Coordinates of C-alpha atoms and ligand atoms in Angstrom, one line a residue:
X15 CA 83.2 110.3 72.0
X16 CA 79.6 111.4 72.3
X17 CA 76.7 108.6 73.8
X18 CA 75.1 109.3 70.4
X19 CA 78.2 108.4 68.2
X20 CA 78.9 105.6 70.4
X21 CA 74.9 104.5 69.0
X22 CA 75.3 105.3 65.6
X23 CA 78.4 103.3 65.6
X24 CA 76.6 100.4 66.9
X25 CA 73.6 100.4 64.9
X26 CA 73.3 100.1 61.5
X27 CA 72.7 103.6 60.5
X28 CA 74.9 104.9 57.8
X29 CA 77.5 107.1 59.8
X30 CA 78.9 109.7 58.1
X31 CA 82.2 111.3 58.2
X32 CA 84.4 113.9 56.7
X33 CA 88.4 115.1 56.2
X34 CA 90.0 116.5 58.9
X35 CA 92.3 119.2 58.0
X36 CA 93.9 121.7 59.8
X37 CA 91.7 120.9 63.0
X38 CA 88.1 121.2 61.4
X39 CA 85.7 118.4 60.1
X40 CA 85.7 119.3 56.4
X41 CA 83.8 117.6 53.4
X42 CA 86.0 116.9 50.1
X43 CA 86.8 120.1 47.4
X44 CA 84.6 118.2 44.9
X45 CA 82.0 117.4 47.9
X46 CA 82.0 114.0 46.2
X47 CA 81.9 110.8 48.7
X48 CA 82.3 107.1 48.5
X49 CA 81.0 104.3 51.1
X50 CA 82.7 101.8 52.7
X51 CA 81.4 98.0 53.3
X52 CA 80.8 96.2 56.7
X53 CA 82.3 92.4 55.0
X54 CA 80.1 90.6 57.5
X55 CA 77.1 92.1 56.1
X56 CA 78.6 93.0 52.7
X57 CA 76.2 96.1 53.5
X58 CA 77.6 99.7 53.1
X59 CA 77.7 101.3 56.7
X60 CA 79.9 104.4 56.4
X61 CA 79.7 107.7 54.1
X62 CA 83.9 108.9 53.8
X63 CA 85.3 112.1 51.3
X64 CA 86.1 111.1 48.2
X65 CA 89.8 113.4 48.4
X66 CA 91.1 114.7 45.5
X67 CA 94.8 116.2 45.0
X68 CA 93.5 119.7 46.0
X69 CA 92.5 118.2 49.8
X70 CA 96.1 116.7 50.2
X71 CA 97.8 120.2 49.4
X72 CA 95.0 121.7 51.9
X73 CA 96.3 118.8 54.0
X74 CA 100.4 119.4 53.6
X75 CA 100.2 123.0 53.8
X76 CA 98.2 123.2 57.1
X77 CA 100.9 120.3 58.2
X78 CA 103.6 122.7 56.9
X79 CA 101.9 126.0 58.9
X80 CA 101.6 124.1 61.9
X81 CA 105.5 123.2 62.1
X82 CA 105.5 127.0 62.0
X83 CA 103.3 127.5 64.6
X84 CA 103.1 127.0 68.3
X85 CA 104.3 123.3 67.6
X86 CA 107.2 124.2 65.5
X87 CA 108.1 126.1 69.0
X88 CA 107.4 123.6 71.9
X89 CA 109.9 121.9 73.9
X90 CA 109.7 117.9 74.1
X91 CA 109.0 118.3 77.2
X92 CA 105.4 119.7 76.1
X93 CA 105.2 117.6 73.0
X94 CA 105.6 114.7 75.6
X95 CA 102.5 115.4 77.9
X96 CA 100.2 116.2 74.7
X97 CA 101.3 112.7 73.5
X98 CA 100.6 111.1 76.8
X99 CA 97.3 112.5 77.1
X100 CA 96.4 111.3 73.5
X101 CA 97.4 107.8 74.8
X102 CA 95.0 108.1 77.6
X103 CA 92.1 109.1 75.7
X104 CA 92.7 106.5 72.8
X105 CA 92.2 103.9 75.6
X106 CA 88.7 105.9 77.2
X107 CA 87.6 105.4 73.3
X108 CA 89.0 102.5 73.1
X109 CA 85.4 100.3 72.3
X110 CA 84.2 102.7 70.2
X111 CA 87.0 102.5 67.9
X112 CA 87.3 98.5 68.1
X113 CA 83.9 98.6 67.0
X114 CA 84.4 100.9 64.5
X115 CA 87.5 98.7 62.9
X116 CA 85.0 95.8 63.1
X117 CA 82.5 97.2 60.8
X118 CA 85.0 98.5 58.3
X119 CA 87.8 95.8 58.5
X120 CA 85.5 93.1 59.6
X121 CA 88.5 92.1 62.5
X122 CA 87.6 90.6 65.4
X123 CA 86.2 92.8 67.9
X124 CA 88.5 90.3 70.7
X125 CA 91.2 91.7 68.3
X126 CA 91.4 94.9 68.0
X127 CA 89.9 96.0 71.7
X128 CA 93.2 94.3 72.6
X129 CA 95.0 96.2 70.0
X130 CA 93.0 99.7 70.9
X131 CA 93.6 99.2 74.6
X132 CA 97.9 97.9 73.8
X133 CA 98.2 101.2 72.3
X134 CA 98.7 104.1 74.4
X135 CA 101.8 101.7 74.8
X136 CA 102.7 103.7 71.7
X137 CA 102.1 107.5 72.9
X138 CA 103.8 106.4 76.6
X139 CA 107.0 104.6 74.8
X140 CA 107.8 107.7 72.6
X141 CA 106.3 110.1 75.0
X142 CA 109.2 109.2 76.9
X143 CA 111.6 110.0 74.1
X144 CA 110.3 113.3 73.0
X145 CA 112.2 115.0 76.1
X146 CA 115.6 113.1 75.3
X147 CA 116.1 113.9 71.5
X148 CA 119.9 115.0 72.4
X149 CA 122.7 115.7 70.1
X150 CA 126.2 114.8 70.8
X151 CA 129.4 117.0 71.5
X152 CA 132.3 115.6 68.9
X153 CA 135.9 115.9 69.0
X154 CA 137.6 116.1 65.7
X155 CA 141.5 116.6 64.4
X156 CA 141.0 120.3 64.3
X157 CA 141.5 121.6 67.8
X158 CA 140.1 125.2 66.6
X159 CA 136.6 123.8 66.6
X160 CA 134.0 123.2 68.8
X161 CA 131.5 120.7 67.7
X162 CA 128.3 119.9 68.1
X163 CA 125.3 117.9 66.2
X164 CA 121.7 119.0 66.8
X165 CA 118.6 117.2 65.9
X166 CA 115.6 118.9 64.1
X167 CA 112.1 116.9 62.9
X168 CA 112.4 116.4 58.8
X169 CA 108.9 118.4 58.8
X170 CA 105.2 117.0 57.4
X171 CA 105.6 112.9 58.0
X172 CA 102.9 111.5 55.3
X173 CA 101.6 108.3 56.5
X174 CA 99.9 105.6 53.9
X175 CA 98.4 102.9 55.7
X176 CA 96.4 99.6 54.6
X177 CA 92.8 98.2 55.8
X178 CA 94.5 95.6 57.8
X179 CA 94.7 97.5 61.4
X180 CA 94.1 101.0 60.9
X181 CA 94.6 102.3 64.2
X182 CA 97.7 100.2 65.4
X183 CA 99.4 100.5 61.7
X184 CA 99.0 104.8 62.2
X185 CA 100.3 104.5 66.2
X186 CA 103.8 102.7 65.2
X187 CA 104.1 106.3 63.1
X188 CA 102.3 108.8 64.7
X189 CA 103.6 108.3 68.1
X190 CA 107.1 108.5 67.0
X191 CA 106.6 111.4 64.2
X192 CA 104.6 113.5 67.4
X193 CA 107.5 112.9 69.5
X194 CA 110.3 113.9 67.0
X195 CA 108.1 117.4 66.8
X196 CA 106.7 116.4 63.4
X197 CA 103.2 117.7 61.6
X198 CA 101.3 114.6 60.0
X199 CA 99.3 114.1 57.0
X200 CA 97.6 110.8 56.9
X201 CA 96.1 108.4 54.0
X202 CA 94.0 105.5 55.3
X203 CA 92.8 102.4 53.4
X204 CA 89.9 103.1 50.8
X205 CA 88.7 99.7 52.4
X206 CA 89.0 101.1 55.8
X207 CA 89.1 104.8 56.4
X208 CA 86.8 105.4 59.1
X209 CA 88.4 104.9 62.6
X210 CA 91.4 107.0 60.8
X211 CA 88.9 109.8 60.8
X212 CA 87.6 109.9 64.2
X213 CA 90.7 110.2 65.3
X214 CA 91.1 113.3 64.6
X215 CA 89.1 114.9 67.7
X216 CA 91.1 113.0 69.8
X217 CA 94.0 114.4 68.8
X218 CA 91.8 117.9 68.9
X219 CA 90.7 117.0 72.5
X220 CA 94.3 116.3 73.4
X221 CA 95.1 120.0 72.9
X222 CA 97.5 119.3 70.0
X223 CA 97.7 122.1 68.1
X224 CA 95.4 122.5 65.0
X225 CA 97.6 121.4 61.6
X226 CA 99.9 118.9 63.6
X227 CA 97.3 115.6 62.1
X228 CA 95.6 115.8 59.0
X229 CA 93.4 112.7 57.3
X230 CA 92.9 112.8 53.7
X231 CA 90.6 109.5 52.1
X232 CA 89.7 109.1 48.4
X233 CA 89.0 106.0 46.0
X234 CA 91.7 107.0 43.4
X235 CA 95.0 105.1 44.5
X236 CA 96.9 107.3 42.9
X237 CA 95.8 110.1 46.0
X238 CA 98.4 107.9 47.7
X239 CA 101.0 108.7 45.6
X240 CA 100.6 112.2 45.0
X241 CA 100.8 112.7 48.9
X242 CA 104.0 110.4 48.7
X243 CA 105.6 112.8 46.3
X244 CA 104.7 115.8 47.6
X245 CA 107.4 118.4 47.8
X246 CA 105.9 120.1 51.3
X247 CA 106.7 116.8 52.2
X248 CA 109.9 115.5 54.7
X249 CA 109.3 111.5 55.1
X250 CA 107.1 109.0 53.9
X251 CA 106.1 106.0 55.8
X252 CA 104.3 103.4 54.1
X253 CA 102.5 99.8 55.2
X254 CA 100.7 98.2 52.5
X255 CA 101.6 95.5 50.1
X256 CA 105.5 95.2 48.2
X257 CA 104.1 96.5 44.7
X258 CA 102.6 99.1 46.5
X259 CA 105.5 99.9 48.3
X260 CA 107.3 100.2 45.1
X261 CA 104.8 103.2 43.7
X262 CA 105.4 105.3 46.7
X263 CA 108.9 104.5 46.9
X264 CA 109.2 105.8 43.0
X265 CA 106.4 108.8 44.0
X266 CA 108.7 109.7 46.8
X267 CA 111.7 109.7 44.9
X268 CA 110.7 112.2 42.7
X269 CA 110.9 114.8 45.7
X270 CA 114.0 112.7 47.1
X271 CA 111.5 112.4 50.2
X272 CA 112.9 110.2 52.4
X273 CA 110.8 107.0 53.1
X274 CA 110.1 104.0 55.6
X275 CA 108.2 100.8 54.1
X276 CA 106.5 98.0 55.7
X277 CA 105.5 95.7 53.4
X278 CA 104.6 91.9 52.4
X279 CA 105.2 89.2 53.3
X280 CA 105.6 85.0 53.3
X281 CA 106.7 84.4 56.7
X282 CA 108.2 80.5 57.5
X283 CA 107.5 78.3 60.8
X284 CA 110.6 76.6 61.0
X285 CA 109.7 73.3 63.3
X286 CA 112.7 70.9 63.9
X287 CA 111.8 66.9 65.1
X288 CA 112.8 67.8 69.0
X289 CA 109.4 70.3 69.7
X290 CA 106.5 70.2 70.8
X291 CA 103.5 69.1 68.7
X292 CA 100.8 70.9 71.0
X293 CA 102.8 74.0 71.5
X294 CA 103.7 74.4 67.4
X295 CA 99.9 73.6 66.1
X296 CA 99.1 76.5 68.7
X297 CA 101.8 78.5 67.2
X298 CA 100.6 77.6 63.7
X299 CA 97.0 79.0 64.2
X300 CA 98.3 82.0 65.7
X301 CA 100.5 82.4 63.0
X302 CA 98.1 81.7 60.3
X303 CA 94.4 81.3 61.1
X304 CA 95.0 84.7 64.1
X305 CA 93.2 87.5 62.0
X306 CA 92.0 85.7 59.4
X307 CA 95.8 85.5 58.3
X308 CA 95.5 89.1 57.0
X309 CA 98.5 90.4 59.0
X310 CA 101.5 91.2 57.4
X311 CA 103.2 88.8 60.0
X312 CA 101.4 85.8 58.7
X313 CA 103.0 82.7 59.0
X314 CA 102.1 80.9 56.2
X315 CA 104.4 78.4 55.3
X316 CA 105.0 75.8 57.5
X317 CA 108.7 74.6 56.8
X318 CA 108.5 71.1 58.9
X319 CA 111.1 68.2 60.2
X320 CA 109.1 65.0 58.1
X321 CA 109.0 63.1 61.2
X322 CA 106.7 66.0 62.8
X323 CA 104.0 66.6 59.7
X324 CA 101.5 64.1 60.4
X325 CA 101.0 64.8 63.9
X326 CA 101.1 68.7 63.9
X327 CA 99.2 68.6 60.6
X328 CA 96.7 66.1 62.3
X329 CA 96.6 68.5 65.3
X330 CA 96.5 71.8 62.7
X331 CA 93.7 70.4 60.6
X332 CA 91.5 68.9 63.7
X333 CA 91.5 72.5 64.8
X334 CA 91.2 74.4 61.9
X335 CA 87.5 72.4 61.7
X336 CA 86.6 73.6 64.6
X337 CA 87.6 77.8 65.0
X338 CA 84.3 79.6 65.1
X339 CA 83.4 81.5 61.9
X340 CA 81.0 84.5 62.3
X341 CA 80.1 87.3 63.5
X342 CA 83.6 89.2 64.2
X343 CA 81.5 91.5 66.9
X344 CA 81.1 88.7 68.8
X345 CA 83.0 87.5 71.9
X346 CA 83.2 84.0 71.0
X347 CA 84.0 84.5 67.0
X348 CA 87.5 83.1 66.3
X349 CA 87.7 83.9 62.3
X350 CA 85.5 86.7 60.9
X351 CA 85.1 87.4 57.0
X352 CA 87.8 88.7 54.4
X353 CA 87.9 92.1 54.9
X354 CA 86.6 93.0 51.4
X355 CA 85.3 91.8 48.2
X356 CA 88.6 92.4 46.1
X357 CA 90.7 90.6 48.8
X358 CA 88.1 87.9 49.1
X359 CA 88.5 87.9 45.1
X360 CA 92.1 87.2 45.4
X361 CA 91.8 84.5 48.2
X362 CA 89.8 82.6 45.6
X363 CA 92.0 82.9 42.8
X364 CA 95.2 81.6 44.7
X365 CA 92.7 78.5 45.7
X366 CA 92.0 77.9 42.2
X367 CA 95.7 78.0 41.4
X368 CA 96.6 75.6 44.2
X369 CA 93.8 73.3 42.7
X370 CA 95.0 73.7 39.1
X371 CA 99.1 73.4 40.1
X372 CA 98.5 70.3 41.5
X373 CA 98.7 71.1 45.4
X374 CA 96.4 69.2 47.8
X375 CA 94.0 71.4 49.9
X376 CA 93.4 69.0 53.4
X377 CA 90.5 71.4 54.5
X378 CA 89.0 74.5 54.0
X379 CA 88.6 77.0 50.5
X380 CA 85.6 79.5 49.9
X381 CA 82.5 79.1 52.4
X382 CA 79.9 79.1 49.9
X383 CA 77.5 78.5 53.1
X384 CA 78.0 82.0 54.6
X385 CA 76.9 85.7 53.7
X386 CA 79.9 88.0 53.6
X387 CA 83.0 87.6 52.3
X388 CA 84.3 84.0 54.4
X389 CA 87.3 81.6 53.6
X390 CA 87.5 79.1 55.6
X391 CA 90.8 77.6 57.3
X392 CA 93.2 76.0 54.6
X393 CA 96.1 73.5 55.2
X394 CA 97.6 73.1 51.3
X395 CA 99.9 70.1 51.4
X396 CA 102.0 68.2 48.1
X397 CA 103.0 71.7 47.4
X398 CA 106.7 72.7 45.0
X399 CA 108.3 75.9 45.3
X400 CA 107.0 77.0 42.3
X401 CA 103.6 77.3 42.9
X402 CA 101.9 80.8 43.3
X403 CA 100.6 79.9 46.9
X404 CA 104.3 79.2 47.8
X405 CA 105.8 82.1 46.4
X406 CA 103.4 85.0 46.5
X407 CA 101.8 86.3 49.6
X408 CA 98.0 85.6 50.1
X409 CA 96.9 87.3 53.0
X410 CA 94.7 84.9 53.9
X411 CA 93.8 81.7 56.2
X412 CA 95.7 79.6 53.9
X413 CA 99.0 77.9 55.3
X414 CA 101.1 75.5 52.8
X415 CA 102.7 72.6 54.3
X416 CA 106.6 72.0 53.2
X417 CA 108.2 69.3 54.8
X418 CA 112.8 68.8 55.2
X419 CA 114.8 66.5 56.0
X420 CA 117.7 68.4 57.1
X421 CA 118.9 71.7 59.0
X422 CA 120.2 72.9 56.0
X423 CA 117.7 72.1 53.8
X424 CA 115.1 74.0 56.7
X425 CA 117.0 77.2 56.2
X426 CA 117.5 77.4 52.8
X427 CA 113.8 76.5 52.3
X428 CA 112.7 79.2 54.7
X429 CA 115.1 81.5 52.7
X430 CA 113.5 80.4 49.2
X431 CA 111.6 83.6 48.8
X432 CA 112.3 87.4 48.2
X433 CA 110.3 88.4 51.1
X434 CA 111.9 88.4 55.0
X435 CA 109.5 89.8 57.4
X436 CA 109.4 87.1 60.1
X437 CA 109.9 83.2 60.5
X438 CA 109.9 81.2 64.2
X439 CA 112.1 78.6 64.6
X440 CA 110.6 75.8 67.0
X441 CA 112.9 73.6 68.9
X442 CA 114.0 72.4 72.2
X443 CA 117.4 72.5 71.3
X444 CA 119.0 76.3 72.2
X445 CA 122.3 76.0 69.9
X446 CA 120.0 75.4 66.8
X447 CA 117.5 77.8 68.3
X448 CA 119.7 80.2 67.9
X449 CA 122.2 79.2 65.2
X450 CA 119.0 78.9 62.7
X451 CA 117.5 82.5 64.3
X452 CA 120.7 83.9 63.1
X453 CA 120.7 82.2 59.5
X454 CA 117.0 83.3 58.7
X455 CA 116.6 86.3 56.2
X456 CA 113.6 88.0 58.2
X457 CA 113.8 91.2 60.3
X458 CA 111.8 89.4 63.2
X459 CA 112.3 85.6 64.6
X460 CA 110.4 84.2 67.3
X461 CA 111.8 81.3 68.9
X462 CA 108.9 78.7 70.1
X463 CA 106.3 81.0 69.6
X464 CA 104.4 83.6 67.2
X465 CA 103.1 87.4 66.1
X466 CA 104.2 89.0 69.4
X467 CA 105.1 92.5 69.5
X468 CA 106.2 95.8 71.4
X469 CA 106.5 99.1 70.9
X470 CA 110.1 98.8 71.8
X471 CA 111.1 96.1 69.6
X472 CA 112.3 97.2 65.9
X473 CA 109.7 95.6 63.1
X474 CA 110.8 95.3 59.4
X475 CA 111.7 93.6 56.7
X476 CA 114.5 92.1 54.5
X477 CA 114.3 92.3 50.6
X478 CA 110.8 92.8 49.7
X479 CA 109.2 92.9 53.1
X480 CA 110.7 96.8 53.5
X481 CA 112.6 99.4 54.2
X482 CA 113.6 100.6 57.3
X483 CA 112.0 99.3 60.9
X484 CA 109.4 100.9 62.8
X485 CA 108.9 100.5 66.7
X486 CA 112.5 100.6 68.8
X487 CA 114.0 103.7 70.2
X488 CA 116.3 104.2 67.3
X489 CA 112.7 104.2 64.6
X490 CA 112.1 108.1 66.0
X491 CA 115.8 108.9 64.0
X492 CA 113.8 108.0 60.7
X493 CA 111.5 111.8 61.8
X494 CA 114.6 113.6 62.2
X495 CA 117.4 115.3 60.2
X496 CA 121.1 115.6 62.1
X497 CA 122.5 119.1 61.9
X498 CA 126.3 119.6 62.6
X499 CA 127.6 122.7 64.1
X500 CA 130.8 123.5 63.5
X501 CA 131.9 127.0 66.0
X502 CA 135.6 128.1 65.6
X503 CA 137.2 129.0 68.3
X504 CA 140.9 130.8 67.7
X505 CA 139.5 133.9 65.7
X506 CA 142.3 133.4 63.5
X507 CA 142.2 133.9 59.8
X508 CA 142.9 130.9 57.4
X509 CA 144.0 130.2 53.8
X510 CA 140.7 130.8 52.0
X511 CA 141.7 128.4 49.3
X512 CA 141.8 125.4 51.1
X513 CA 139.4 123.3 53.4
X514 CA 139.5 124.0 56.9
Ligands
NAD14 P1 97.9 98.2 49.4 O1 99.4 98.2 49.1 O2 96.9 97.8 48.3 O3 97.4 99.6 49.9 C1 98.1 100.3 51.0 C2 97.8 101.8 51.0 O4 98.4 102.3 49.8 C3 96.3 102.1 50.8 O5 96.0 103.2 51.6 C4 96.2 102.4 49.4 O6 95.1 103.3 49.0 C5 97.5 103.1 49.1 N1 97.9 103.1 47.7 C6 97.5 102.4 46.7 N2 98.1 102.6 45.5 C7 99.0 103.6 45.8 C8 100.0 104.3 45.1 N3 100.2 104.1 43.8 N4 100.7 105.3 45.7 C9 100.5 105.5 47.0 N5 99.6 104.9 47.8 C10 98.9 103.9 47.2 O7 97.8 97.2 50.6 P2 96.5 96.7 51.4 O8 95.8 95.7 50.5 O9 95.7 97.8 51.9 O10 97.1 95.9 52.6 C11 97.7 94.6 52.5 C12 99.2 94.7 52.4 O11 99.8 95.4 53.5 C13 99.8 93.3 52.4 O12 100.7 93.1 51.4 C14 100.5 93.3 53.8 O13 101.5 92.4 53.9 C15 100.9 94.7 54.0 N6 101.1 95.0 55.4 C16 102.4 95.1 55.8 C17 102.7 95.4 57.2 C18 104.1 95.5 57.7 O14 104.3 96.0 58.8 N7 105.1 95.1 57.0 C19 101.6 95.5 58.1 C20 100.3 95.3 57.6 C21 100.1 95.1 56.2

């Protein structure tokens, strides 16, 4: 990135951006625009292309040309050094695109420099797989055939991503979809489009060829969807909420385009009467208060032995008074606002419910003190499995407190719900760690700890938290098709009315 850029991005000028399609900076069909909102100031910062459905065919068919092109043709070999020098440059911009998710997402900026600088992980791990993409030699019961299976990418991968974490959300697909020799259309957030959109000259500057990545933005949702269901289209991979999920799953279907979904989620801390107090409040704000609690990951319900609530809840709540709210560019911010006003809106209407159902809210709610969109660290205790807060997903600092009595009782609570992202179990005790590890319906368990993960490490759900897992060395299958190859070998002629 240019000194100047790197200025506009950290003044308050409002920065300007456009599409990029087929390798060029373009402005929308319509040349219409929207702008996006910084949530600390709840000032507009960024000017982004308001798409319509003409942009995303631009965007498909220049992804289609370029699997044509000299992309279509390169050896993984070649894919692989293109994808490692687009991890090296994501971490020489790694700042200015931090900052940039900071003004749109309203992150912290301690947060998503880490993430920025973690992910070339991405372009290195499936680098390293874009040479190996082998297919297999397989015997059969027919000796007069040779067999073989070959792998080929499924084509233009169209990536719909939420506000959340822009950047890391598009690696876990772009780095695997590059590798399998796929082109790659991408929707970002309306809330957050803008780091999605400098991108593209890194990709450019990588020397990928022009067509492989492609960013489309608009206000309409329904952009989303008609991307999802497009028929240049090979695969679909979605993060974003469950409902969501289940538009582009329907969208997809109508072109039988294969998809992948990451979705919600209402992830239990499982903490049994033998752990540690000090170690599982940690884990709880991790879980919970890390990010504002807008992760997917979130673990916000604390599933807890009865002897253990007072003192963790003691030990959650004494905290929770004290994380720093504020400016999320700042080094020493520990919570920064709710990434935007309709989120915010939604916090405050699960509050209300909490309030109204009967639940007890130990600290936190709105912060009426602070500008910008703020909700304050919330412990909700006297809660019944019934109530919205319990059952539905917040994405938000707001952690209900369930306490058991029993083993059983902890697993079937933590089980009481139709999402299955990820749960912890915390315990001294490695037979139950284990046992109750194996028992929870979530794709992901930690064990004494929280929201850790790898590019080599599947992440997905159960039930409504998804379909599919991204991250792993088997997630690059989901960008490719299997061909068999079937060669005969006697030259013999065969009864054409039977099968061979
Ligand atoms: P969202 O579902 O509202 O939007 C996600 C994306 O889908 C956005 O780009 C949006 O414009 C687009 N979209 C909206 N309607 C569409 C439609 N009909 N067809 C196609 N696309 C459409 O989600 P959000 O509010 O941006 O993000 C928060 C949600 O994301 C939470 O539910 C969270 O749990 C989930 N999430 C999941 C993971 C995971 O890995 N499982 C990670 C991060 C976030």
């Amino acid at each position: 990135m240019s000194d100047s850029q790197a200025k506009a991005a950290a003044s308050n000028e409002l920065e300007r951006f456009q599409l990029y399609i087929n390798g060029e900076y373009v402005a929308a069909k319509s040349g219409k625009t929207f702008l996006t909102a910084n949530p600390y100031t709840t000032e507009n910062w960024a000017e982004v292309p308001d798409a319509g459905t003409e942009d995303v065919d631009l965007a498909v068919e220049a992804a289609r040309k370029a699997m044509e092109g000299p992309w279509g043709s390169m050896s993984g070999f070649q894919r692989a050094k293109l994808i490692r020098r687009l991890g090296e440059l994501i971490d020489e911009n790694a700042e200015y695109l931090a900052r940039m998710e900071v003004r749109d997402s309203g992150k912290l900026y301690r947060e998503m420099i880490f993430q920025l600088k973690y992910l070339p992980e991405w372009f290195n791990y499936f680098s390293g797989l874009a040479d190996k993409l082998e297919g297999k030699t397989i015997p059969t019961d027919k000796n007069n055939f040779f067999v073989y299976t070959q792998r080929h990418p499924v084509g233009v991968v169209a990536a719909i991503t939420p506000w959340n974490a822009p950047m890391m959300l598009m690696a876990m697909k772009l780095a695997p979809a590059l590798a399998a020799g796929c082109t790659f259309v991408i929707k970002p957030s309306e809330h957050a489009p803008a780091s999605t959109l400098a991108f593209g000259k890194l990709v450019k500057e990588a020397g990928i060829p022009d067509g492989v990545f492609n960013v489309v933005t608009g206000l309409d949702r329904q952009l989303g969807a008609h991307l999802a269901g497009h028929p240049g289209v090979g695969k679909v991979v979605f993060t974003g909420s469950t409902a969501t999920g289940r538009a582009v799953a329907q969208a997809a279907g109508s072109q039988l385009n294969g998809v992948v979904l990451e979705l919600g989620g209402k992830s239990p801390q499982v903490v049994f009467e033998d752990s540690d107090p000090e170690a599982v409040a940690n884990g709880v704000i991790a879980g919970i208060f890390a990010a504002g609690g807008q992760t997917c990951m979130a673990g916000s319900r604390l599933i807890i032995h009865r002897s253990m609530v007072k003192d963790v809840v003691d030990r959650v709540v004494a905290r929770a008074k004290t994380i720093k709210m504020g400016d999320p560019q700042a080094d020493d911010t520990e919570m920064g606002p709710i990434s935007n006003k309709p989120q915010f809106d939604r916090i405050s209407e699960f509050l209300k419910s909490a309030d109204s159902e009967g639940a007890k809210v130990v600290t936190g709610g709105v912060d009426t003190d602070k500008h910008g969109w703020f909700v304050k660290p919330t412990v909700i205790t006297d809660v019944t499995s019934d109530m919205r807060v319990v059952k539905e997903e917040i994405f938000g600092p707001v952690l209900c407190v369930i306490p058991f009595d029993t083993e059983e009782e902890a697993i079937a609570l933590a089980n009481d719900t139709e999402y299955g992202l990820a749960g912890s179990v915390w315990t001294m005790n490695i037979q139950r760690a284990h046992r109750v590890a194996s028992k929870l319906r979530t794709g992901t368990v930690w064990i004494n700890s929280y929201r850790a993960v790898s590019p080599s490490v599947p992440f997905g759900g159960f039930g409504a938290s998804g379909l599919g897992r991204e991250n792993g060395v088997e997630s690059i299958l989901d960008f490719m098709e299997t061909k068999s190859v079937w060669v005969e070998l006697s030259g013999a002629t065969r009864d054409p009315f039977r099968m061979a």
